[in-house]
C-alpha cells in the first residue's frame, strides 16, 4: 500500500486508529499492536531523546544545558536508569521523582539530594535495580509541560536491560539529539541508526562534542564529511548539525562568562531546541512517529486481506450492484418526501395582516378619546389664564407652576395611553405566536398524511419543531408625548456645560492629587520598612563571665549582661524613625500648597455658578413671557402634539409589525432547514442500514 501524506491532526489519526480497532481489535495478531498505537495517542507525551555511544559525552552536554553538573559525567559507561528531564519554573521547585517497576513513586526535593548519581548510574546504589524511571524537574527554558528531555543509556550499552530501555524510549521519542565526537565525525555504526530515525519520521539534531579540541577548519571538514554521507539517507528531511563544547558551556554558565558560553556554541543548540518547542514541532513529530507505526500495521493488514479477498471478489461486486440499485430507489423515495414537504412549507398562509389591523384600530380609537380629554384640559387652563392676565409678576410665577402641573397632567394622559398600547401590543404578540404555533402543528399533521414508501420517524421531527420559538419582541420604549419649552439661548447652554465640565475636571484633579499624596506617603513608609528590615531583629543582651582559680580549678563565673549591642540597635532604629518622619512631613508640606491652590479654584467655580443661576433666572422670565402666546395657540399645540404622538405610535406599531414579519420569515427558514436536514439524515440512516445488510 502506498502511504498517504502524513495526517498531522491528532483527532483524524485517532479516528482512523479507532476504526481499525473496531475491525481488528479482537484479532489475535493485530489487536494488541493497534491498542498500543491507540494508547500512545491518548496519553501522548513528546520527548527529545539524547542518544550516543557512552564515550561521546551525553551527560556532559545535558549538564551544560542544565547549567549545573547534576548528571554523572564519567569516562566509563554510567547511565543505567532512564532519566527524564522535565520543566519547572524555578530551581526552588526542582525535585526528582523515582518510579519503580511495580508502579510506586517517591518524590524528593533537590535540596535534600546529596548525590543524584546513586539513583541513575551503574556505580549507584542497589535501588537502581528497582527503578524504571527517574524524572528530574529543572528550569530548562526550551522545555514545557508537554515536552521532555531524556538521558538514555548508551546506544551501544554493555547491559541487555539498559539496551532494551534505550530501544523502547527511542521508539516513542518524537525527536533525537544524536551525539558524536566532533574530533572524528560519525562512525560506520551510527549511520544505520540515523537512517532508522529518519525512516520513523523523527526530528534529528546531530551534535558534535568536544569541538574545543579541533580547529574551525577541522570541524568544517567533519561537517562536510557527515553531510555527504547523510545525503542518500535524508529522504527530504532537514538534519541540523551543530558543534558544541560542553565543558566550556558549563564552565561559562557557572562563572557567568558570556564570551566562554558564546564560543562553546551551546546557545545555538538551545535556540534551535527553543524554536522546536515554541513552534510545537514536537507535536507534529510525535504524530508522524505514531502515524508511521500505524501505517506500517495497516500495510501488513491490507497485504494479508488482499490475498483472502481475491476469491470473493466476484460475489462482492454482485452484492455491490444490488446495494447500489436499492440505494438509488431509497434516495428517490426520500427525495420525493422532501419535495412534497417543501411544497407544504411554501404554501403556508398566516393571518398576520388582519390580526395587526384589528389591534391597530383598537389603539387608534383610544387615541381619539385621549385627544378629546386633552382638548378639554387646555380649555379649562385657558379660562384660568384669562383670569390671571392682569396679575402681578409674583402671580405670574405662581401661574408658571400651575402651567407646569397642567403640562404634566396632559403628559400623564398620553402616558396612560402609552401603557394601554404596551398591553395591547403584548396581546398582539401572544396572538401572533399562537397563530404561528397552530400553523406549525398543521404543517406537522400534513406531513404525517403524506403517502410515501419510506419509514420515517415523524415524532422525532415534531420534537424539533416544538423546540423552535420566535425571538420575543420587547415593548418597553417610552413614547415622547409632549416636549417642554426649550430655549434656544446657545450662550446659556454652552456656559452651563462649560461650568459643569470645569467642576468635573476640578474634582478629578483633586482626587488625583489625593492619590499622589497617599502614594508619596506610602513610598516613604515602604522605604522606612525596608531600612528596618535591613536593621534586623533587636539583638539579645550577651552574658558576661570571668574566670576564677588556676589550672584544673579554673572555672567561669557569671557577672552580668552586656547591653551595648541593644543600645546601638536602638540608636539606629530611632535614627531611621526620625529620618523618615521628616520625609513624611516634607511630603505633607509639599502637597499643602497644592491643596491651597485647589481651594482658590473652588471659590472661583462657585462664583461662576452664581452667574449661571442668574442666567437661569433670566431664562425663567423669558419662559413666563412666552407662556401667554403658548396658551393662545392651544388649538394648534394640541393638534400638532397629538398628530406627532400618533405618528410616533404608528412608527412604533409599524416597527412591531415589521419585526414580527421578519421573525416569521426566519422561523419558516429554520423549519425548512430543519426539515431538509431531518429527511436527509433519515435517508442516510436508511442507506446505512442497507449497506450493512
XYZ file of C-alpha atoms in Angstrom:
693
model
C 0.000 0.000 0.000
C 1.296 3.469 -0.899
C 1.494 5.663 2.185
C -0.622 8.814 2.200
C 0.682 12.222 3.163
C 1.050 12.432 6.971
C -2.131 13.160 8.884
C -0.879 15.706 11.407
C -4.229 16.231 13.176
C -4.390 14.018 16.248
C -8.196 13.713 16.054
C -8.063 12.473 12.455
C -5.343 9.939 13.189
C -7.180 8.746 16.319
C -10.367 8.324 14.262
C -8.527 6.082 11.798
C -6.944 4.056 14.597
C -10.342 3.621 16.317
C -11.863 2.489 13.024
C -9.102 -0.097 12.627
C -9.612 -1.231 16.241
C -13.343 -1.680 15.649
C -12.454 -4.051 12.801
C -9.388 -5.808 14.177
C -9.473 -5.212 17.955
C -10.306 -8.869 18.624
C -7.727 -10.121 16.159
C -5.146 -12.269 17.932
C -2.328 -10.981 15.739
C -3.174 -7.288 15.144
C -5.327 -6.313 18.156
C -2.519 -5.691 20.655
C -0.458 -3.621 18.190
C -3.425 -1.379 17.355
C -4.299 -0.984 21.056
C -0.715 0.134 21.713
C -0.991 2.769 18.940
C -4.271 3.995 20.463
C -2.783 4.270 23.968
C 0.190 6.225 22.596
C -2.199 8.720 21.003
C -4.433 9.063 24.067
C -1.516 9.525 26.504
C 0.808 11.301 24.112
C 3.874 12.914 25.667
C 6.560 14.191 23.341
C 10.185 13.693 24.251
C 13.636 14.534 22.888
C 15.949 11.553 23.487
C 19.676 12.204 23.867
C 21.452 9.297 22.164
C 25.073 8.407 21.551
C 27.792 5.957 22.458
C 28.843 6.134 26.083
C 32.110 7.869 25.199
C 30.708 10.897 23.348
C 29.704 12.984 26.374
C 25.930 12.728 26.658
C 25.764 13.592 30.338
C 28.283 16.419 29.891
C 26.076 18.001 27.230
C 22.994 17.620 29.433
C 24.816 19.235 32.363
C 25.754 22.135 30.056
C 22.103 22.553 29.055
C 21.028 22.399 32.718
C 23.735 24.861 33.790
C 24.769 22.613 36.703
C 26.808 19.395 36.989
C 23.851 17.277 38.048
C 24.145 14.122 35.936
C 27.016 11.655 36.150
C 29.923 12.519 33.840
C 32.339 9.555 33.730
C 34.698 8.087 31.182
C 33.186 4.638 31.692
C 29.580 3.821 30.877
C 27.480 5.447 33.615
C 23.776 5.991 32.755
C 21.803 2.939 33.866
C 18.278 4.198 34.633
C 16.336 6.199 32.046
C 16.438 9.830 33.258
C 13.677 12.167 32.045
C 14.262 15.905 32.450
C 11.012 17.862 32.880
C 10.316 21.595 33.068
C 9.660 23.513 36.275
C 9.552 27.283 36.823
C 12.414 27.833 39.310
C 15.277 25.982 40.962
C 13.369 26.219 44.262
C 10.796 23.856 42.681
C 13.483 21.426 41.461
C 12.975 17.797 42.529
C 13.262 14.187 41.366
C 10.517 11.598 41.142
C 11.510 7.916 41.358
C 9.240 5.431 39.553
C 9.779 1.774 40.393
C 8.966 -1.244 38.244
C 5.979 -2.006 40.477
C 4.470 1.447 39.685
C 5.108 3.028 43.111
C 6.636 6.516 43.190
C 8.663 8.704 45.554
C 9.335 12.452 45.203
C 12.453 14.104 46.712
C 13.359 17.822 46.707
C 16.695 18.569 45.034
C 17.749 20.410 48.195
C 17.585 17.050 50.034
C 19.664 15.109 47.455
C 23.358 14.652 48.155
C 24.134 12.622 45.040
C 21.716 12.106 42.116
C 24.099 9.551 40.589
C 23.187 6.891 43.167
C 19.728 6.683 41.523
C 20.770 6.698 37.862
C 24.211 5.130 37.216
C 25.849 1.734 37.143
C 28.024 2.954 40.008
C 24.913 3.883 42.072
C 23.220 2.037 44.911
C 21.111 -1.145 44.804
C 17.921 0.920 44.407
C 18.748 1.382 40.706
C 17.731 -2.252 40.123
C 14.199 -1.381 41.313
C 13.807 1.823 39.283
C 12.132 2.131 35.911
C 12.412 5.933 35.505
C 13.955 8.890 37.252
C 12.198 12.209 36.478
C 14.305 15.315 37.126
C 12.359 18.618 37.345
C 14.631 21.556 36.440
C 14.061 25.071 34.931
C 15.098 24.339 31.325
C 13.953 27.175 29.038
C 13.421 25.111 25.859
C 11.108 22.631 27.628
C 7.470 22.990 28.669
C 4.807 20.814 30.296
C 4.332 18.802 27.072
C 7.990 18.281 26.110
C 10.531 16.098 27.966
C 14.309 15.715 27.551
C 15.521 12.113 28.093
C 19.023 10.890 29.005
C 19.247 7.302 27.754
C 21.841 4.598 28.384
C 24.321 4.405 25.531
C 23.248 3.153 22.127
C 25.995 0.546 22.487
C 25.235 -0.195 26.173
C 27.004 -3.205 27.652
C 23.915 -4.475 29.517
C 20.852 -6.053 27.927
C 18.365 -4.271 30.220
C 19.836 -0.830 29.529
C 19.967 -1.545 25.794
C 16.287 -2.614 25.792
C 15.356 0.528 27.768
C 17.054 2.677 25.142
C 15.261 0.883 22.259
C 11.823 1.364 23.882
C 12.456 5.064 24.566
C 13.720 5.716 21.035
C 10.557 4.152 19.635
C 8.308 6.664 21.465
C 10.500 9.778 21.240
C 9.452 12.415 18.703
C 12.942 13.886 18.316
C 16.553 12.701 18.707
C 19.670 14.601 19.759
C 22.315 12.274 18.336
C 25.809 12.912 19.720
C 29.106 12.076 18.055
C 32.714 13.028 18.650
C 33.363 16.285 16.832
C 37.019 15.366 16.636
C 36.420 12.498 14.176
C 32.763 12.506 12.977
C 30.223 9.683 12.777
C 31.232 6.009 12.997
C 30.025 3.484 10.454
C 27.665 2.059 13.105
C 25.989 5.439 13.558
C 24.529 5.780 10.056
C 22.095 2.812 10.205
C 20.675 4.189 13.475
C 20.231 7.670 11.980
C 18.649 6.157 8.854
C 16.173 4.272 11.078
C 15.266 7.532 12.883
C 14.628 9.231 9.537
C 12.533 6.297 8.328
C 10.455 6.559 11.521
C 9.952 10.264 10.686
C 11.619 11.613 13.809
C 13.210 15.057 14.066
C 17.013 14.577 14.265
C 19.579 17.034 15.682
C 23.211 15.952 15.124
C 25.543 17.377 17.786
C 29.337 17.075 17.589
C 31.008 17.258 21.006
C 34.483 18.350 22.132
C 34.841 20.941 19.352
C 37.169 22.866 21.657
C 39.739 20.177 20.727
C 39.655 20.921 16.970
C 40.216 23.977 14.808
C 37.452 25.639 12.799
C 38.768 24.155 9.545
C 38.963 20.673 11.039
C 35.369 20.952 12.292
C 34.148 22.089 8.856
C 35.833 19.051 7.311
C 33.962 16.793 9.761
C 30.634 18.533 8.960
C 31.224 18.225 5.182
C 32.037 14.529 5.514
C 28.913 13.863 7.655
C 26.648 15.788 5.267
C 27.996 13.956 2.236
C 27.284 10.581 3.849
C 23.842 11.702 5.074
C 22.589 12.921 1.676
C 21.464 9.445 0.469
C 19.622 8.915 3.787
C 17.776 12.240 4.265
C 14.540 11.440 2.344
C 13.844 15.168 2.157
C 14.245 15.689 5.923
C 16.297 18.631 7.246
C 19.003 17.455 9.675
C 20.795 20.172 11.657
C 24.485 19.639 12.547
C 25.825 21.664 15.472
C 29.204 21.631 17.186
C 29.325 22.185 20.971
C 31.950 22.316 23.701
C 30.041 21.021 26.736
C 32.942 21.682 29.105
C 33.265 25.377 28.079
C 29.479 25.826 28.084
C 29.073 24.532 31.651
C 32.067 26.471 32.947
C 30.872 29.650 31.197
C 27.380 29.388 32.709
C 28.685 28.669 36.207
C 31.182 31.561 36.048
C 28.713 33.831 34.165
C 31.344 34.207 31.428
C 29.346 35.304 28.338
C 32.288 35.024 25.921
C 33.000 31.451 27.014
C 29.328 30.500 26.616
C 29.284 32.063 23.133
C 32.460 30.300 21.972
C 31.081 26.956 23.251
C 28.185 27.327 20.730
C 25.701 25.964 23.318
C 23.447 28.978 22.646
C 22.904 27.869 19.019
C 21.738 24.449 20.166
C 19.482 25.974 22.862
C 17.969 28.419 20.352
C 17.245 25.570 17.921
C 15.623 23.490 20.678
C 13.658 26.539 21.898
C 12.246 27.109 18.383
C 11.398 23.408 18.207
C 9.432 23.815 21.455
C 7.948 27.255 20.629
C 6.693 26.168 17.188
C 5.421 22.912 18.720
C 7.234 20.895 16.072
C 7.403 18.083 18.633
C 3.643 17.579 18.383
C 3.876 17.005 14.640
C 6.990 14.896 15.063
C 5.290 12.714 17.677
C 2.213 12.276 15.488
C 4.383 11.457 12.481
C 6.170 8.825 14.518
C 2.912 7.226 15.703
C 1.430 7.520 12.218
C 4.407 5.716 10.741
C 3.917 2.758 13.087
C 0.166 2.742 12.416
C 0.556 2.822 8.630
C 3.069 0.001 8.847
C 0.448 -2.126 10.627
C -2.200 -1.105 8.076
C 0.099 -2.130 5.222
C 0.581 -5.567 6.769
C -3.175 -5.987 7.383
C -4.069 -4.973 3.836
C -1.447 -7.269 2.385
C -2.980 -10.197 4.250
C -6.564 -9.243 3.424
C -5.822 -8.760 -0.277
C -4.929 -12.411 -0.557
C -8.014 -13.530 1.427
C -10.420 -11.376 -0.609
C -9.245 -12.397 -4.066
C -11.551 -15.433 -4.184
C -14.617 -13.461 -3.050
C -14.284 -10.502 -5.417
C -16.972 -11.657 -7.851
C -19.550 -12.158 -5.060
C -18.729 -8.747 -3.599
C -19.201 -6.995 -6.947
C -22.586 -8.653 -7.473
C -23.710 -7.711 -3.966
C -22.479 -4.163 -4.543
C -24.593 -3.807 -7.677
C -27.708 -4.954 -5.785
C -26.969 -2.493 -2.983
C -26.479 0.362 -5.447
C -29.844 -0.301 -7.089
C -31.586 -0.434 -3.712
C -29.832 2.755 -2.577
C -30.936 4.609 -5.737
C -34.563 3.594 -5.172
C -34.375 4.631 -1.495
C -32.883 8.022 -2.401
C -35.721 8.639 -4.869
C -38.346 7.827 -2.215
C -36.810 10.197 0.346
C -36.282 12.951 -2.246
C -39.996 12.734 -3.044
C -40.836 13.206 0.663
C -38.549 16.234 0.809
C -40.109 17.871 -2.251
C -43.684 17.339 -1.025
C -42.793 18.752 2.397
C -41.220 21.861 0.826
C -44.425 22.433 -1.148
C -46.375 22.404 2.137
C -43.945 24.912 3.670
C -44.169 27.328 0.746
C -47.986 27.079 0.793
C -48.409 28.084 4.412
C -50.612 31.136 4.988
C -50.855 33.196 8.108
C -53.373 35.802 9.261
C -50.834 38.376 10.440
C -52.156 41.353 8.438
C -55.843 41.101 9.517
C -54.695 40.438 13.081
C -52.500 43.558 13.027
C -55.295 45.741 11.596
C -57.686 44.653 14.366
C -55.289 45.665 17.134
C -54.221 48.860 15.317
C -57.835 50.091 15.097
C -58.230 49.480 18.812
C -55.339 51.760 19.886
C -56.354 54.452 17.369
C -59.902 54.564 18.756
C -58.487 55.045 22.229
C -56.306 57.847 20.804
C -59.392 59.772 19.679
C -60.714 59.637 23.244
C -57.372 60.891 24.565
C -57.479 63.852 22.128
C -60.888 64.971 23.458
C -59.632 64.702 27.036
C -56.506 66.781 26.286
C -58.508 69.460 24.434
C -60.824 69.783 27.418
C -57.841 70.213 29.764
C -56.432 73.018 27.565
C -59.814 74.795 27.516
C -60.004 74.659 31.302
C -56.467 76.020 31.670
C -57.157 78.806 29.105
C -60.096 80.024 31.200
C -57.830 80.199 34.251
C -55.194 82.073 32.217
C -57.720 84.768 31.164
C -58.497 85.444 34.816
C -54.744 85.913 35.534
C -53.841 88.170 32.567
C -53.765 91.289 34.758
C -51.896 89.653 37.652
C -48.602 90.957 39.061
C -45.148 89.436 38.470
C -45.451 87.308 41.612
C -48.784 85.939 40.401
C -47.127 85.053 37.086
C -44.571 82.926 38.966
C -47.424 81.045 40.604
C -49.113 80.632 37.228
C -45.925 79.130 35.872
C -46.130 76.373 38.477
C -49.773 75.749 37.561
C -48.813 75.647 33.893
C -46.127 73.047 34.602
C -48.695 70.949 36.501
C -51.048 71.357 33.518
C -48.382 70.071 31.124
C -47.649 67.131 33.439
C -51.366 66.345 33.577
C -51.527 66.341 29.758
C -48.412 64.188 29.627
C -49.975 61.735 32.090
C -52.951 61.280 29.723
C -50.566 60.273 26.957
C -48.565 58.127 29.374
C -51.704 56.151 30.271
C -52.438 55.772 26.565
C -48.897 54.511 26.074
C -49.348 51.911 28.835
C -52.571 50.720 27.203
C -50.655 50.477 23.919
C -47.977 48.299 25.578
C -50.622 45.931 26.952
C -52.358 45.798 23.575
C -49.023 45.079 21.815
C -48.377 42.283 24.300
C -51.740 40.696 23.492
C -50.972 41.039 19.795
C -47.597 39.251 20.206
C -49.220 36.405 22.138
C -51.908 36.041 19.447
C -49.235 36.136 16.738
C -47.150 33.410 18.404
C -50.262 31.268 18.911
C -51.095 31.716 15.215
C -47.582 30.538 14.240
C -47.717 27.530 16.602
C -51.058 26.461 15.146
C -49.539 26.752 11.653
C -46.561 24.599 12.735
C -48.901 21.948 14.122
C -50.985 21.940 10.908
C -47.764 21.547 8.895
C -46.714 18.553 11.014
C -50.139 16.900 10.664
C -49.946 17.359 6.893
C -46.537 15.644 6.846
C -47.961 12.623 8.647
C -50.658 12.301 5.990
C -48.168 12.135 3.097
C -48.481 8.802 1.312
C -44.887 7.578 0.976
C -42.914 4.335 0.720
C -40.393 5.312 3.426
C -40.350 4.533 7.129
C -39.656 7.932 8.704
C -39.926 8.810 12.407
C -42.103 11.936 12.273
C -42.401 12.031 16.083
C -38.697 12.981 16.246
C -39.317 15.865 13.817
C -42.303 17.030 15.900
C -39.957 17.453 18.898
C -37.602 19.504 16.708
C -40.440 21.848 15.621
C -41.706 22.280 19.176
C -38.183 23.218 20.244
C -38.261 26.224 17.914
C -39.659 29.514 19.191
C -39.889 33.070 17.933
C -37.486 35.667 19.288
C -39.586 37.791 21.724
C -40.173 41.482 20.978
C -39.897 43.790 23.983
C -42.376 46.708 24.027
C -40.619 48.878 26.618
C -39.724 52.042 24.705
C -41.126 55.321 26.116
C -43.153 57.361 23.600
C -42.337 61.072 23.660
C -45.733 62.704 24.299
C -45.102 66.359 24.947
C -41.878 68.348 24.908
C -41.444 71.161 27.393
C -40.486 74.614 26.277
C -36.818 74.669 25.196
C -34.680 77.757 24.997
C -32.516 78.449 22.021
C -30.097 80.540 24.045
C -26.865 78.942 22.791
C -24.669 81.055 25.032
C -26.520 79.905 28.153
C -26.350 76.230 27.208
C -22.668 76.500 26.333
C -21.853 78.299 29.591
C -23.746 75.711 31.628
C -21.830 72.830 30.021
C -18.534 74.679 30.463
C -19.121 75.213 34.203
C -20.179 71.584 34.670
C -17.047 70.388 32.843
C -14.815 72.622 34.998
C -16.426 71.240 38.117
C -15.873 67.665 36.926
C -12.234 68.370 35.941
C -11.574 70.029 39.307
C -12.969 67.023 41.229
C -10.885 64.598 39.162
C -7.730 66.687 39.633
C -8.326 66.882 43.396
C -8.811 63.107 43.586
C -5.609 62.573 41.606
C -3.682 64.880 43.972
C -5.060 62.958 46.958
C -3.829 59.707 45.388
C -0.402 61.246 44.685
C -0.068 62.402 48.305
C -1.129 58.977 49.555
C 1.335 57.233 47.195
C 4.171 59.542 48.299
C 3.498 58.746 51.967
C 3.271 55.020 51.202
C 6.618 55.205 49.403
C 8.230 56.813 52.495
C 6.659 54.119 54.716
C 7.935 51.411 52.334
C 11.486 52.830 52.429
C 11.318 53.018 56.220
C 10.110 49.417 56.441
C 12.955 48.281 54.155
C 15.532 50.044 56.385
C 14.011 48.475 59.490
C 14.123 45.028 57.845
C 17.775 45.622 56.899
C 18.481 46.547 60.559
C 17.085 43.157 61.553
C 15.726 41.925 64.885
C 16.855 43.621 68.061
C 19.746 41.528 69.496
C 19.531 39.878 72.875
C 21.957 41.007 75.662
C 25.125 38.943 75.900
C 26.080 37.148 79.087
C 29.416 38.145 80.668
C 31.693 35.805 82.616
C 35.040 35.970 84.394
C 37.473 33.183 85.196
C 38.396 32.176 88.745
C 41.035 29.779 90.012
C 44.071 28.304 88.295
C 44.963 25.204 86.311
C 42.482 22.383 86.972
C 40.479 24.513 89.398
C 39.785 27.241 86.839
C 36.069 27.987 86.241
C 33.806 30.724 84.804
C 31.624 32.916 86.992
C 28.571 34.841 85.603
C 28.920 38.587 86.305
C 26.037 40.159 84.337
C 24.831 41.169 80.830
C 26.350 43.287 78.031
C 23.655 45.662 76.589
C 25.903 47.559 74.164
C 24.534 45.816 71.023
C 20.965 46.602 72.091
C 21.822 50.247 72.693
C 23.445 50.596 69.262
C 20.418 48.878 67.668
C 18.043 51.313 69.468
C 20.071 54.310 68.241
C 19.917 53.116 64.620
C 16.203 52.348 64.889
C 15.488 55.838 66.295
C 17.590 57.426 63.521
C 15.546 55.583 60.869
C 12.298 56.656 62.555
C 13.363 60.349 62.771
C 14.680 60.447 59.188
C 11.518 59.103 57.591
C 9.238 61.107 59.889
C 10.894 64.256 58.474
C 10.390 62.914 54.949
C 6.660 62.435 55.596
C 6.422 65.991 56.992
C 8.170 67.254 53.851
C 5.653 65.394 51.655
C 2.756 66.887 53.640
C 4.158 70.440 53.295
C 4.776 69.922 49.575
C 1.162 68.933 48.934
C -0.259 71.551 51.324
C 0.463 74.349 48.839
C -1.184 72.426 46.029
C -4.369 71.953 48.053
C -4.476 75.694 48.812
C -4.496 76.305 45.059
C -7.430 73.904 44.743
C -9.398 75.893 47.331
C -8.898 79.079 45.242
C -10.133 77.230 42.156
C -13.202 76.007 44.060
C -14.049 79.572 45.141
C -13.738 80.808 41.542
C -16.011 77.997 40.379
C -18.639 78.938 42.989
C -18.669 82.471 41.567
C -19.269 81.060 38.088
C -22.153 79.024 39.500
C -23.726 82.245 40.836
C -23.544 83.753 37.332
C -25.132 80.596 35.993
C -28.021 80.851 38.468
C -28.642 84.452 37.335
C -28.839 83.262 33.729
C -31.306 80.576 34.762
C -33.494 83.219 36.409
C -33.436 85.292 33.229
C -34.361 82.164 31.301
C -37.336 81.619 33.651
C -38.554 85.183 32.978
C -38.394 84.547 29.222
C -40.431 81.402 29.750
C -43.124 83.424 31.609
C -43.320 85.985 28.782
C -43.785 83.200 26.241
C -46.470 81.486 28.336
C -49.301 83.698 27.167
C -48.505 83.146 23.456
C -48.283 79.393 24.052
C -51.716 79.201 25.665
C -53.304 81.451 22.980
C -52.149 78.901 20.362
C -53.605 75.998 22.389
C -55.645 74.617 19.495
C -52.591 74.279 17.240
C -50.457 72.989 20.126
C -52.931 70.240 20.967
C -53.499 69.186 17.364
C -49.821 69.287 16.392
C -48.763 67.465 19.570
C -51.416 64.818 19.150
C -50.589 64.396 15.453
C -46.915 63.974 16.359
C -47.849 61.432 19.013
C -49.967 59.484 16.507
C -47.026 59.421 14.075
C -44.651 58.204 16.783
C -47.003 55.453 17.914
C -47.713 54.491 14.303
C -43.959 54.235 13.725
C -43.599 52.019 16.787
C -46.512 49.878 15.684
C -45.081 49.505 12.161
C -41.746 48.537 13.713
C -43.511 45.846 15.742
C -45.291 44.518 12.641
C -42.043 44.513 10.633
C -40.263 42.682 13.431
C -42.971 40.026 13.648
C -42.886 39.596 9.847
C -39.098 39.125 9.974
C -39.343 36.663 12.856
C -41.974 34.664 10.986
C -39.792 34.539 7.853
C -36.768 33.438 9.899
C -38.917 30.875 11.714
C -40.061 29.399 8.410
C -36.453 29.309 7.144
C -35.383 27.395 10.273
C -38.260 24.937 9.849
C -37.386 24.439 6.186
C -33.696 23.844 7.014
C -34.583 21.508 9.895
C -36.990 19.606 7.615
C -34.339 19.206 4.891
C -31.736 18.002 7.395
C -34.175 15.634 9.100
C -35.287 13.992 5.856
C -31.726 13.733 4.547
C -30.439 12.313 7.821
C -33.284 9.782 7.763
C -32.263 8.929 4.191
C -28.628 8.455 5.229
C -29.672 6.174 8.102
C -31.852 4.097 5.756
C -28.985 3.817 3.255
C -26.582 2.880 6.067
C -28.928 0.063 7.113
C -28.939 -1.156 3.513
C -25.136 -1.135 3.374
C -24.766 -3.319 6.468
C -27.191 -5.926 5.185
